[in-house]
Amino acid sequence: MAAGRIVLIRAVNVGGAKLPMARLREIATALGADDVSTYIASGNLLCTPPGEPDEFDRALEQAISDEFGYFREVIGRTPDEMSRALADYPFGDPPHGHIYFLTGVPDPDAAAEFCARDFGNGERLRVIGRDLHIDYPAPTGVGKSKLTPAGIAKGLGVTGTGRNLRTTAKLIELAQQTSRQ
């Protein structure tokens, strides 16, 4: 079987929210997923979930919450959806480019207002579907930005999790390699 989903878990292994990747693979397998693997220790899971992907994502959220005592959003995408998001990235190939994968499609007016805001560091923003594309300016990058996950959730009305362009491309590559096996 092919790895049918790239599953992103928001804000793990930062700020005290520990989630060992070996344990994440075990949880996903226990929930019935096949072709389970992880990439780096930041909540990137590749798998073929059983049944409806959204049901798997919610079950994974619940299992993590039950075992580790914190809630983190789980956002699943197909490799094709991730490839489209990467291809749609509107700011070229900057060294600090990110895609913030959202839990839903934000209201268009809220998205336009949010993307027009000045966060004080020259960030460029664009919402395309259920993805927020971010260009953090060099040399400061994401580290000096006042654009926070809480601010994104408040401004767009949906939350999400970000991955830089290199990680996004690598996740797509890994999912495609698995699908060819």
PDB file of C-alpha atoms in Angstrom:
ATOM      1  CA  MET A   1       0.000   0.000   0.000  1.00  0.00           C
ATOM      2  CA  ALA A   2       1.030   3.602  -0.529  1.00  0.00           C
ATOM      3  CA  ALA A   3       1.419   6.245   2.127  1.00  0.00           C
ATOM      4  CA  GLY A   4      -1.853   8.018   1.490  1.00  0.00           C
ATOM      5  CA  ARG A   5      -1.487  10.938   3.884  1.00  0.00           C
ATOM      6  CA  ILE A   6       0.968  13.384   5.280  1.00  0.00           C
ATOM      7  CA  VAL A   7      -0.183  14.111   8.801  1.00  0.00           C
ATOM      8  CA  LEU A   8       1.118  17.233  10.544  1.00  0.00           C
ATOM      9  CA  ILE A   9       0.832  17.698  14.287  1.00  0.00           C
ATOM     10  CA  ARG A  10       0.985  21.253  15.580  1.00  0.00           C
ATOM     11  CA  ALA A  11       3.664  22.348  18.061  1.00  0.00           C
ATOM     12  CA  VAL A  12       5.117  19.112  19.385  1.00  0.00           C
ATOM     13  CA  ASN A  13       8.575  18.747  20.872  1.00  0.00           C
ATOM     14  CA  VAL A  14       8.618  22.475  21.624  1.00  0.00           C
ATOM     15  CA  GLY A  15       7.530  24.268  24.755  1.00  0.00           C
ATOM     16  CA  GLY A  16       7.324  21.120  26.875  1.00  0.00           C
ATOM     17  CA  ALA A  17       4.897  19.230  24.611  1.00  0.00           C
ATOM     18  CA  LYS A  18       6.997  16.086  24.195  1.00  0.00           C
ATOM     19  CA  LEU A  19       5.913  13.506  21.637  1.00  0.00           C
ATOM     20  CA  PRO A  20       8.522  10.847  20.842  1.00  0.00           C
ATOM     21  CA  MET A  21       8.300   9.918  17.177  1.00  0.00           C
ATOM     22  CA  ALA A  22       8.634   6.196  17.979  1.00  0.00           C
ATOM     23  CA  ARG A  23       5.565   6.495  20.194  1.00  0.00           C
ATOM     24  CA  LEU A  24       3.702   8.477  17.508  1.00  0.00           C
ATOM     25  CA  ARG A  25       4.335   5.637  15.045  1.00  0.00           C
ATOM     26  CA  GLU A  26       3.042   3.118  17.611  1.00  0.00           C
ATOM     27  CA  ILE A  27      -0.108   5.170  18.234  1.00  0.00           C
ATOM     28  CA  ALA A  28      -0.798   5.540  14.510  1.00  0.00           C
ATOM     29  CA  THR A  29      -0.317   1.805  14.010  1.00  0.00           C
ATOM     30  CA  ALA A  30      -2.616   1.027  16.964  1.00  0.00           C
ATOM     31  CA  LEU A  31      -5.264   3.236  15.331  1.00  0.00           C
ATOM     32  CA  GLY A  32      -5.058   1.005  12.244  1.00  0.00           C
ATOM     33  CA  ALA A  33      -2.724   2.976   9.977  1.00  0.00           C
ATOM     34  CA  ASP A  34      -0.387   1.197   7.560  1.00  0.00           C
ATOM     35  CA  ASP A  35       2.879   2.339   5.956  1.00  0.00           C
ATOM     36  CA  VAL A  36       3.691   4.367   9.066  1.00  0.00           C
ATOM     37  CA  SER A  37       6.831   6.495   9.207  1.00  0.00           C
ATOM     38  CA  THR A  38       7.906   9.847  10.626  1.00  0.00           C
ATOM     39  CA  TYR A  39      10.241  12.569   9.454  1.00  0.00           C
ATOM     40  CA  ILE A  40      12.253  14.632  11.943  1.00  0.00           C
ATOM     41  CA  ALA A  41      10.952  15.113  15.467  1.00  0.00           C
ATOM     42  CA  SER A  42       8.472  17.884  14.750  1.00  0.00           C
ATOM     43  CA  GLY A  43       5.240  15.973  14.286  1.00  0.00           C
ATOM     44  CA  ASN A  44       5.460  14.815  10.673  1.00  0.00           C
ATOM     45  CA  LEU A  45       3.764  11.466  10.121  1.00  0.00           C
ATOM     46  CA  LEU A  46       3.341   9.622   6.844  1.00  0.00           C
ATOM     47  CA  CYS A  47       0.779   6.835   6.766  1.00  0.00           C
ATOM     48  CA  THR A  48      -2.202   5.234   5.136  1.00  0.00           C
ATOM     49  CA  PRO A  49      -5.016   5.694   7.621  1.00  0.00           C
ATOM     50  CA  PRO A  50      -7.924   3.277   7.831  1.00  0.00           C
ATOM     51  CA  GLY A  51     -11.313   4.566   6.781  1.00  0.00           C
ATOM     52  CA  GLU A  52     -12.000   8.283   6.600  1.00  0.00           C
ATOM     53  CA  PRO A  53      -8.841  10.379   6.979  1.00  0.00           C
ATOM     54  CA  ASP A  54     -10.594  13.052   9.068  1.00  0.00           C
ATOM     55  CA  GLU A  55     -11.773  10.404  11.537  1.00  0.00           C
ATOM     56  CA  PHE A  56      -8.184   9.136  11.818  1.00  0.00           C
ATOM     57  CA  ASP A  57      -6.915  12.686  12.422  1.00  0.00           C
ATOM     58  CA  ARG A  58      -9.456  13.249  15.226  1.00  0.00           C
ATOM     59  CA  ALA A  59      -8.661   9.842  16.772  1.00  0.00           C
ATOM     60  CA  LEU A  60      -4.949  10.673  16.677  1.00  0.00           C
ATOM     61  CA  GLU A  61      -5.607  14.021  18.378  1.00  0.00           C
ATOM     62  CA  GLN A  62      -7.584  12.227  21.085  1.00  0.00           C
ATOM     63  CA  ALA A  63      -4.967   9.496  21.586  1.00  0.00           C
ATOM     64  CA  ILE A  64      -2.183  12.076  21.972  1.00  0.00           C
ATOM     65  CA  SER A  65      -4.298  14.108  24.388  1.00  0.00           C
ATOM     66  CA  ASP A  66      -5.220  11.019  26.429  1.00  0.00           C
ATOM     67  CA  GLU A  67      -1.635   9.814  26.720  1.00  0.00           C
ATOM     68  CA  PHE A  68       0.354  13.029  26.946  1.00  0.00           C
ATOM     69  CA  GLY A  69      -2.126  15.412  28.565  1.00  0.00           C
ATOM     70  CA  TYR A  70      -2.102  18.192  25.982  1.00  0.00           C
ATOM     71  CA  PHE A  71      -4.181  18.878  22.879  1.00  0.00           C
ATOM     72  CA  ARG A  72      -2.558  19.455  19.509  1.00  0.00           C
ATOM     73  CA  GLU A  73      -4.313  19.810  16.176  1.00  0.00           C
ATOM     74  CA  VAL A  74      -3.692  17.104  13.608  1.00  0.00           C
ATOM     75  CA  ILE A  75      -3.842  18.299  10.008  1.00  0.00           C
ATOM     76  CA  GLY A  76      -3.795  15.725   7.233  1.00  0.00           C
ATOM     77  CA  ARG A  77      -3.132  16.281   3.552  1.00  0.00           C
ATOM     78  CA  THR A  78      -2.618  13.987   0.589  1.00  0.00           C
ATOM     79  CA  PRO A  79       0.739  14.165  -1.179  1.00  0.00           C
ATOM     80  CA  ASP A  80      -1.064  15.780  -4.137  1.00  0.00           C
ATOM     81  CA  GLU A  81      -2.585  18.460  -1.881  1.00  0.00           C
ATOM     82  CA  MET A  82       0.843  19.190  -0.407  1.00  0.00           C
ATOM     83  CA  SER A  83       2.373  19.296  -3.897  1.00  0.00           C
ATOM     84  CA  ARG A  84      -0.265  21.792  -5.026  1.00  0.00           C
ATOM     85  CA  ALA A  85       0.345  23.952  -1.962  1.00  0.00           C
ATOM     86  CA  LEU A  86       4.068  23.972  -2.677  1.00  0.00           C
ATOM     87  CA  ALA A  87       3.511  24.715  -6.382  1.00  0.00           C
ATOM     88  CA  ASP A  88       1.114  27.545  -5.436  1.00  0.00           C
ATOM     89  CA  TYR A  89       3.656  29.203  -3.131  1.00  0.00           C
ATOM     90  CA  PRO A  90       3.518  32.781  -4.455  1.00  0.00           C
ATOM     91  CA  PHE A  91       6.826  34.228  -3.258  1.00  0.00           C
ATOM     92  CA  GLY A  92       9.445  32.343  -5.281  1.00  0.00           C
ATOM     93  CA  ASP A  93      11.902  30.221  -3.293  1.00  0.00           C
ATOM     94  CA  PRO A  94      12.956  32.379  -0.362  1.00  0.00           C
ATOM     95  CA  PRO A  95      15.198  30.896   2.319  1.00  0.00           C
ATOM     96  CA  HIS A  96      12.577  31.503   5.017  1.00  0.00           C
ATOM     97  CA  GLY A  97       9.439  30.511   3.106  1.00  0.00           C
ATOM     98  CA  HIS A  98       6.762  28.617   5.016  1.00  0.00           C
ATOM     99  CA  ILE A  99       3.375  27.117   4.350  1.00  0.00           C
ATOM    100  CA  TYR A 100       1.018  27.152   7.298  1.00  0.00           C
ATOM    101  CA  PHE A 101      -1.408  24.271   6.736  1.00  0.00           C
ATOM    102  CA  LEU A 102      -4.777  25.322   8.153  1.00  0.00           C
ATOM    103  CA  THR A 103      -7.539  23.272   9.729  1.00  0.00           C
ATOM    104  CA  GLY A 104     -10.065  24.827   7.352  1.00  0.00           C
ATOM    105  CA  VAL A 105     -10.645  27.529   4.774  1.00  0.00           C
ATOM    106  CA  PRO A 106     -10.728  30.958   6.415  1.00  0.00           C
ATOM    107  CA  ASP A 107     -13.380  33.525   5.619  1.00  0.00           C
ATOM    108  CA  PRO A 108     -12.157  35.422   2.525  1.00  0.00           C
ATOM    109  CA  ASP A 109     -12.670  38.851   4.129  1.00  0.00           C
ATOM    110  CA  ALA A 110     -10.816  37.806   7.280  1.00  0.00           C
ATOM    111  CA  ALA A 111      -8.013  36.358   5.136  1.00  0.00           C
ATOM    112  CA  ALA A 112      -7.679  39.545   3.068  1.00  0.00           C
ATOM    113  CA  GLU A 113      -7.626  41.719   6.192  1.00  0.00           C
ATOM    114  CA  PHE A 114      -5.112  39.453   7.920  1.00  0.00           C
ATOM    115  CA  CYS A 115      -2.747  39.301   4.937  1.00  0.00           C
ATOM    116  CA  ALA A 116      -2.807  43.100   4.656  1.00  0.00           C
ATOM    117  CA  ARG A 117      -1.624  43.561   8.247  1.00  0.00           C
ATOM    118  CA  ASP A 118       1.884  44.714   9.047  1.00  0.00           C
ATOM    119  CA  PHE A 119       3.545  42.431  11.559  1.00  0.00           C
ATOM    120  CA  GLY A 120       6.566  44.736  11.768  1.00  0.00           C
ATOM    121  CA  ASN A 121       9.146  42.548  10.085  1.00  0.00           C
ATOM    122  CA  GLY A 122       8.213  42.701   6.406  1.00  0.00           C
ATOM    123  CA  GLU A 123       6.422  39.341   6.213  1.00  0.00           C
ATOM    124  CA  ARG A 124       4.483  38.708   3.038  1.00  0.00           C
ATOM    125  CA  LEU A 125       1.312  36.644   3.446  1.00  0.00           C
ATOM    126  CA  ARG A 126      -1.232  35.072   1.151  1.00  0.00           C
ATOM    127  CA  VAL A 127      -4.040  32.630   1.854  1.00  0.00           C
ATOM    128  CA  ILE A 128      -4.713  30.150  -0.936  1.00  0.00           C
ATOM    129  CA  GLY A 129      -7.527  27.751  -0.084  1.00  0.00           C
ATOM    130  CA  ARG A 130      -6.732  26.261   3.304  1.00  0.00           C
ATOM    131  CA  ASP A 131      -3.056  27.212   3.297  1.00  0.00           C
ATOM    132  CA  LEU A 132      -1.378  30.368   4.547  1.00  0.00           C
ATOM    133  CA  HIS A 133       1.770  31.101   2.554  1.00  0.00           C
ATOM    134  CA  ILE A 134       4.378  33.099   4.456  1.00  0.00           C
ATOM    135  CA  ASP A 135       7.599  34.721   3.327  1.00  0.00           C
ATOM    136  CA  TYR A 136       9.616  35.647   6.394  1.00  0.00           C
ATOM    137  CA  PRO A 137      12.262  38.172   5.331  1.00  0.00           C
ATOM    138  CA  ALA A 138      15.952  37.332   5.402  1.00  0.00           C
ATOM    139  CA  PRO A 139      18.086  37.540   7.435  1.00  0.00           C
ATOM    140  CA  THR A 140      15.723  37.622  10.425  1.00  0.00           C
ATOM    141  CA  GLY A 141      13.406  34.850   9.292  1.00  0.00           C
ATOM    142  CA  VAL A 142      10.770  33.317  11.509  1.00  0.00           C
ATOM    143  CA  GLY A 143      12.720  33.870  14.735  1.00  0.00           C
ATOM    144  CA  LYS A 144      12.064  37.619  14.946  1.00  0.00           C
ATOM    145  CA  SER A 145       8.537  37.602  13.597  1.00  0.00           C
ATOM    146  CA  LYS A 146       5.586  38.814  15.629  1.00  0.00           C
ATOM    147  CA  LEU A 147       3.394  36.549  13.532  1.00  0.00           C
ATOM    148  CA  THR A 148       2.408  33.877  16.055  1.00  0.00           C
ATOM    149  CA  PRO A 149       0.209  30.775  15.934  1.00  0.00           C
ATOM    150  CA  ALA A 150      -2.243  32.482  18.313  1.00  0.00           C
ATOM    151  CA  GLY A 151      -2.316  35.558  16.086  1.00  0.00           C
ATOM    152  CA  ILE A 152      -2.902  33.434  13.002  1.00  0.00           C
ATOM    153  CA  ALA A 153      -5.761  31.566  14.700  1.00  0.00           C
ATOM    154  CA  LYS A 154      -7.350  34.807  15.897  1.00  0.00           C
ATOM    155  CA  GLY A 155      -6.912  36.609  12.580  1.00  0.00           C
ATOM    156  CA  LEU A 156      -8.044  33.795  10.299  1.00  0.00           C
ATOM    157  CA  GLY A 157     -10.524  32.037  12.576  1.00  0.00           C
ATOM    158  CA  VAL A 158      -8.779  28.694  11.988  1.00  0.00           C
ATOM    159  CA  THR A 159      -5.585  27.259  13.385  1.00  0.00           C
ATOM    160  CA  GLY A 160      -2.865  25.286  11.691  1.00  0.00           C
ATOM    161  CA  THR A 161       0.773  24.338  11.679  1.00  0.00           C
ATOM    162  CA  GLY A 162       3.652  25.608   9.603  1.00  0.00           C
ATOM    163  CA  ARG A 163       6.419  23.847   7.741  1.00  0.00           C
ATOM    164  CA  ASN A 164       9.241  25.461   5.835  1.00  0.00           C
ATOM    165  CA  LEU A 165       9.452  24.853   2.104  1.00  0.00           C
ATOM    166  CA  ARG A 166      12.323  22.371   2.417  1.00  0.00           C
ATOM    167  CA  THR A 167      10.446  20.216   4.931  1.00  0.00           C
ATOM    168  CA  THR A 168       7.282  20.401   2.821  1.00  0.00           C
ATOM    169  CA  ALA A 169       9.196  19.254  -0.266  1.00  0.00           C
ATOM    170  CA  LYS A 170      10.865  16.436   1.689  1.00  0.00           C
ATOM    171  CA  LEU A 171       7.530  15.183   3.048  1.00  0.00           C
ATOM    172  CA  ILE A 172       6.132  15.091  -0.475  1.00  0.00           C
ATOM    173  CA  GLU A 173       9.219  13.233  -1.707  1.00  0.00           C
ATOM    174  CA  LEU A 174       8.993  10.663   1.097  1.00  0.00           C
ATOM    175  CA  ALA A 175       5.284  10.094   0.486  1.00  0.00           C
ATOM    176  CA  GLN A 176       5.886   9.649  -3.239  1.00  0.00           C
ATOM    177  CA  GLN A 177       8.774   7.214  -2.608  1.00  0.00           C
ATOM    178  CA  THR A 178       6.554   5.147  -0.365  1.00  0.00           C
ATOM    179  CA  SER A 179       3.790   5.119  -2.977  1.00  0.00           C
ATOM    180  CA  ARG A 180       6.196   3.704  -5.596  1.00  0.00           C
ATOM    181  CA  GLN A 181       7.242   0.783  -3.380  1.00  0.00           C
TER     182      GLN A 181
END
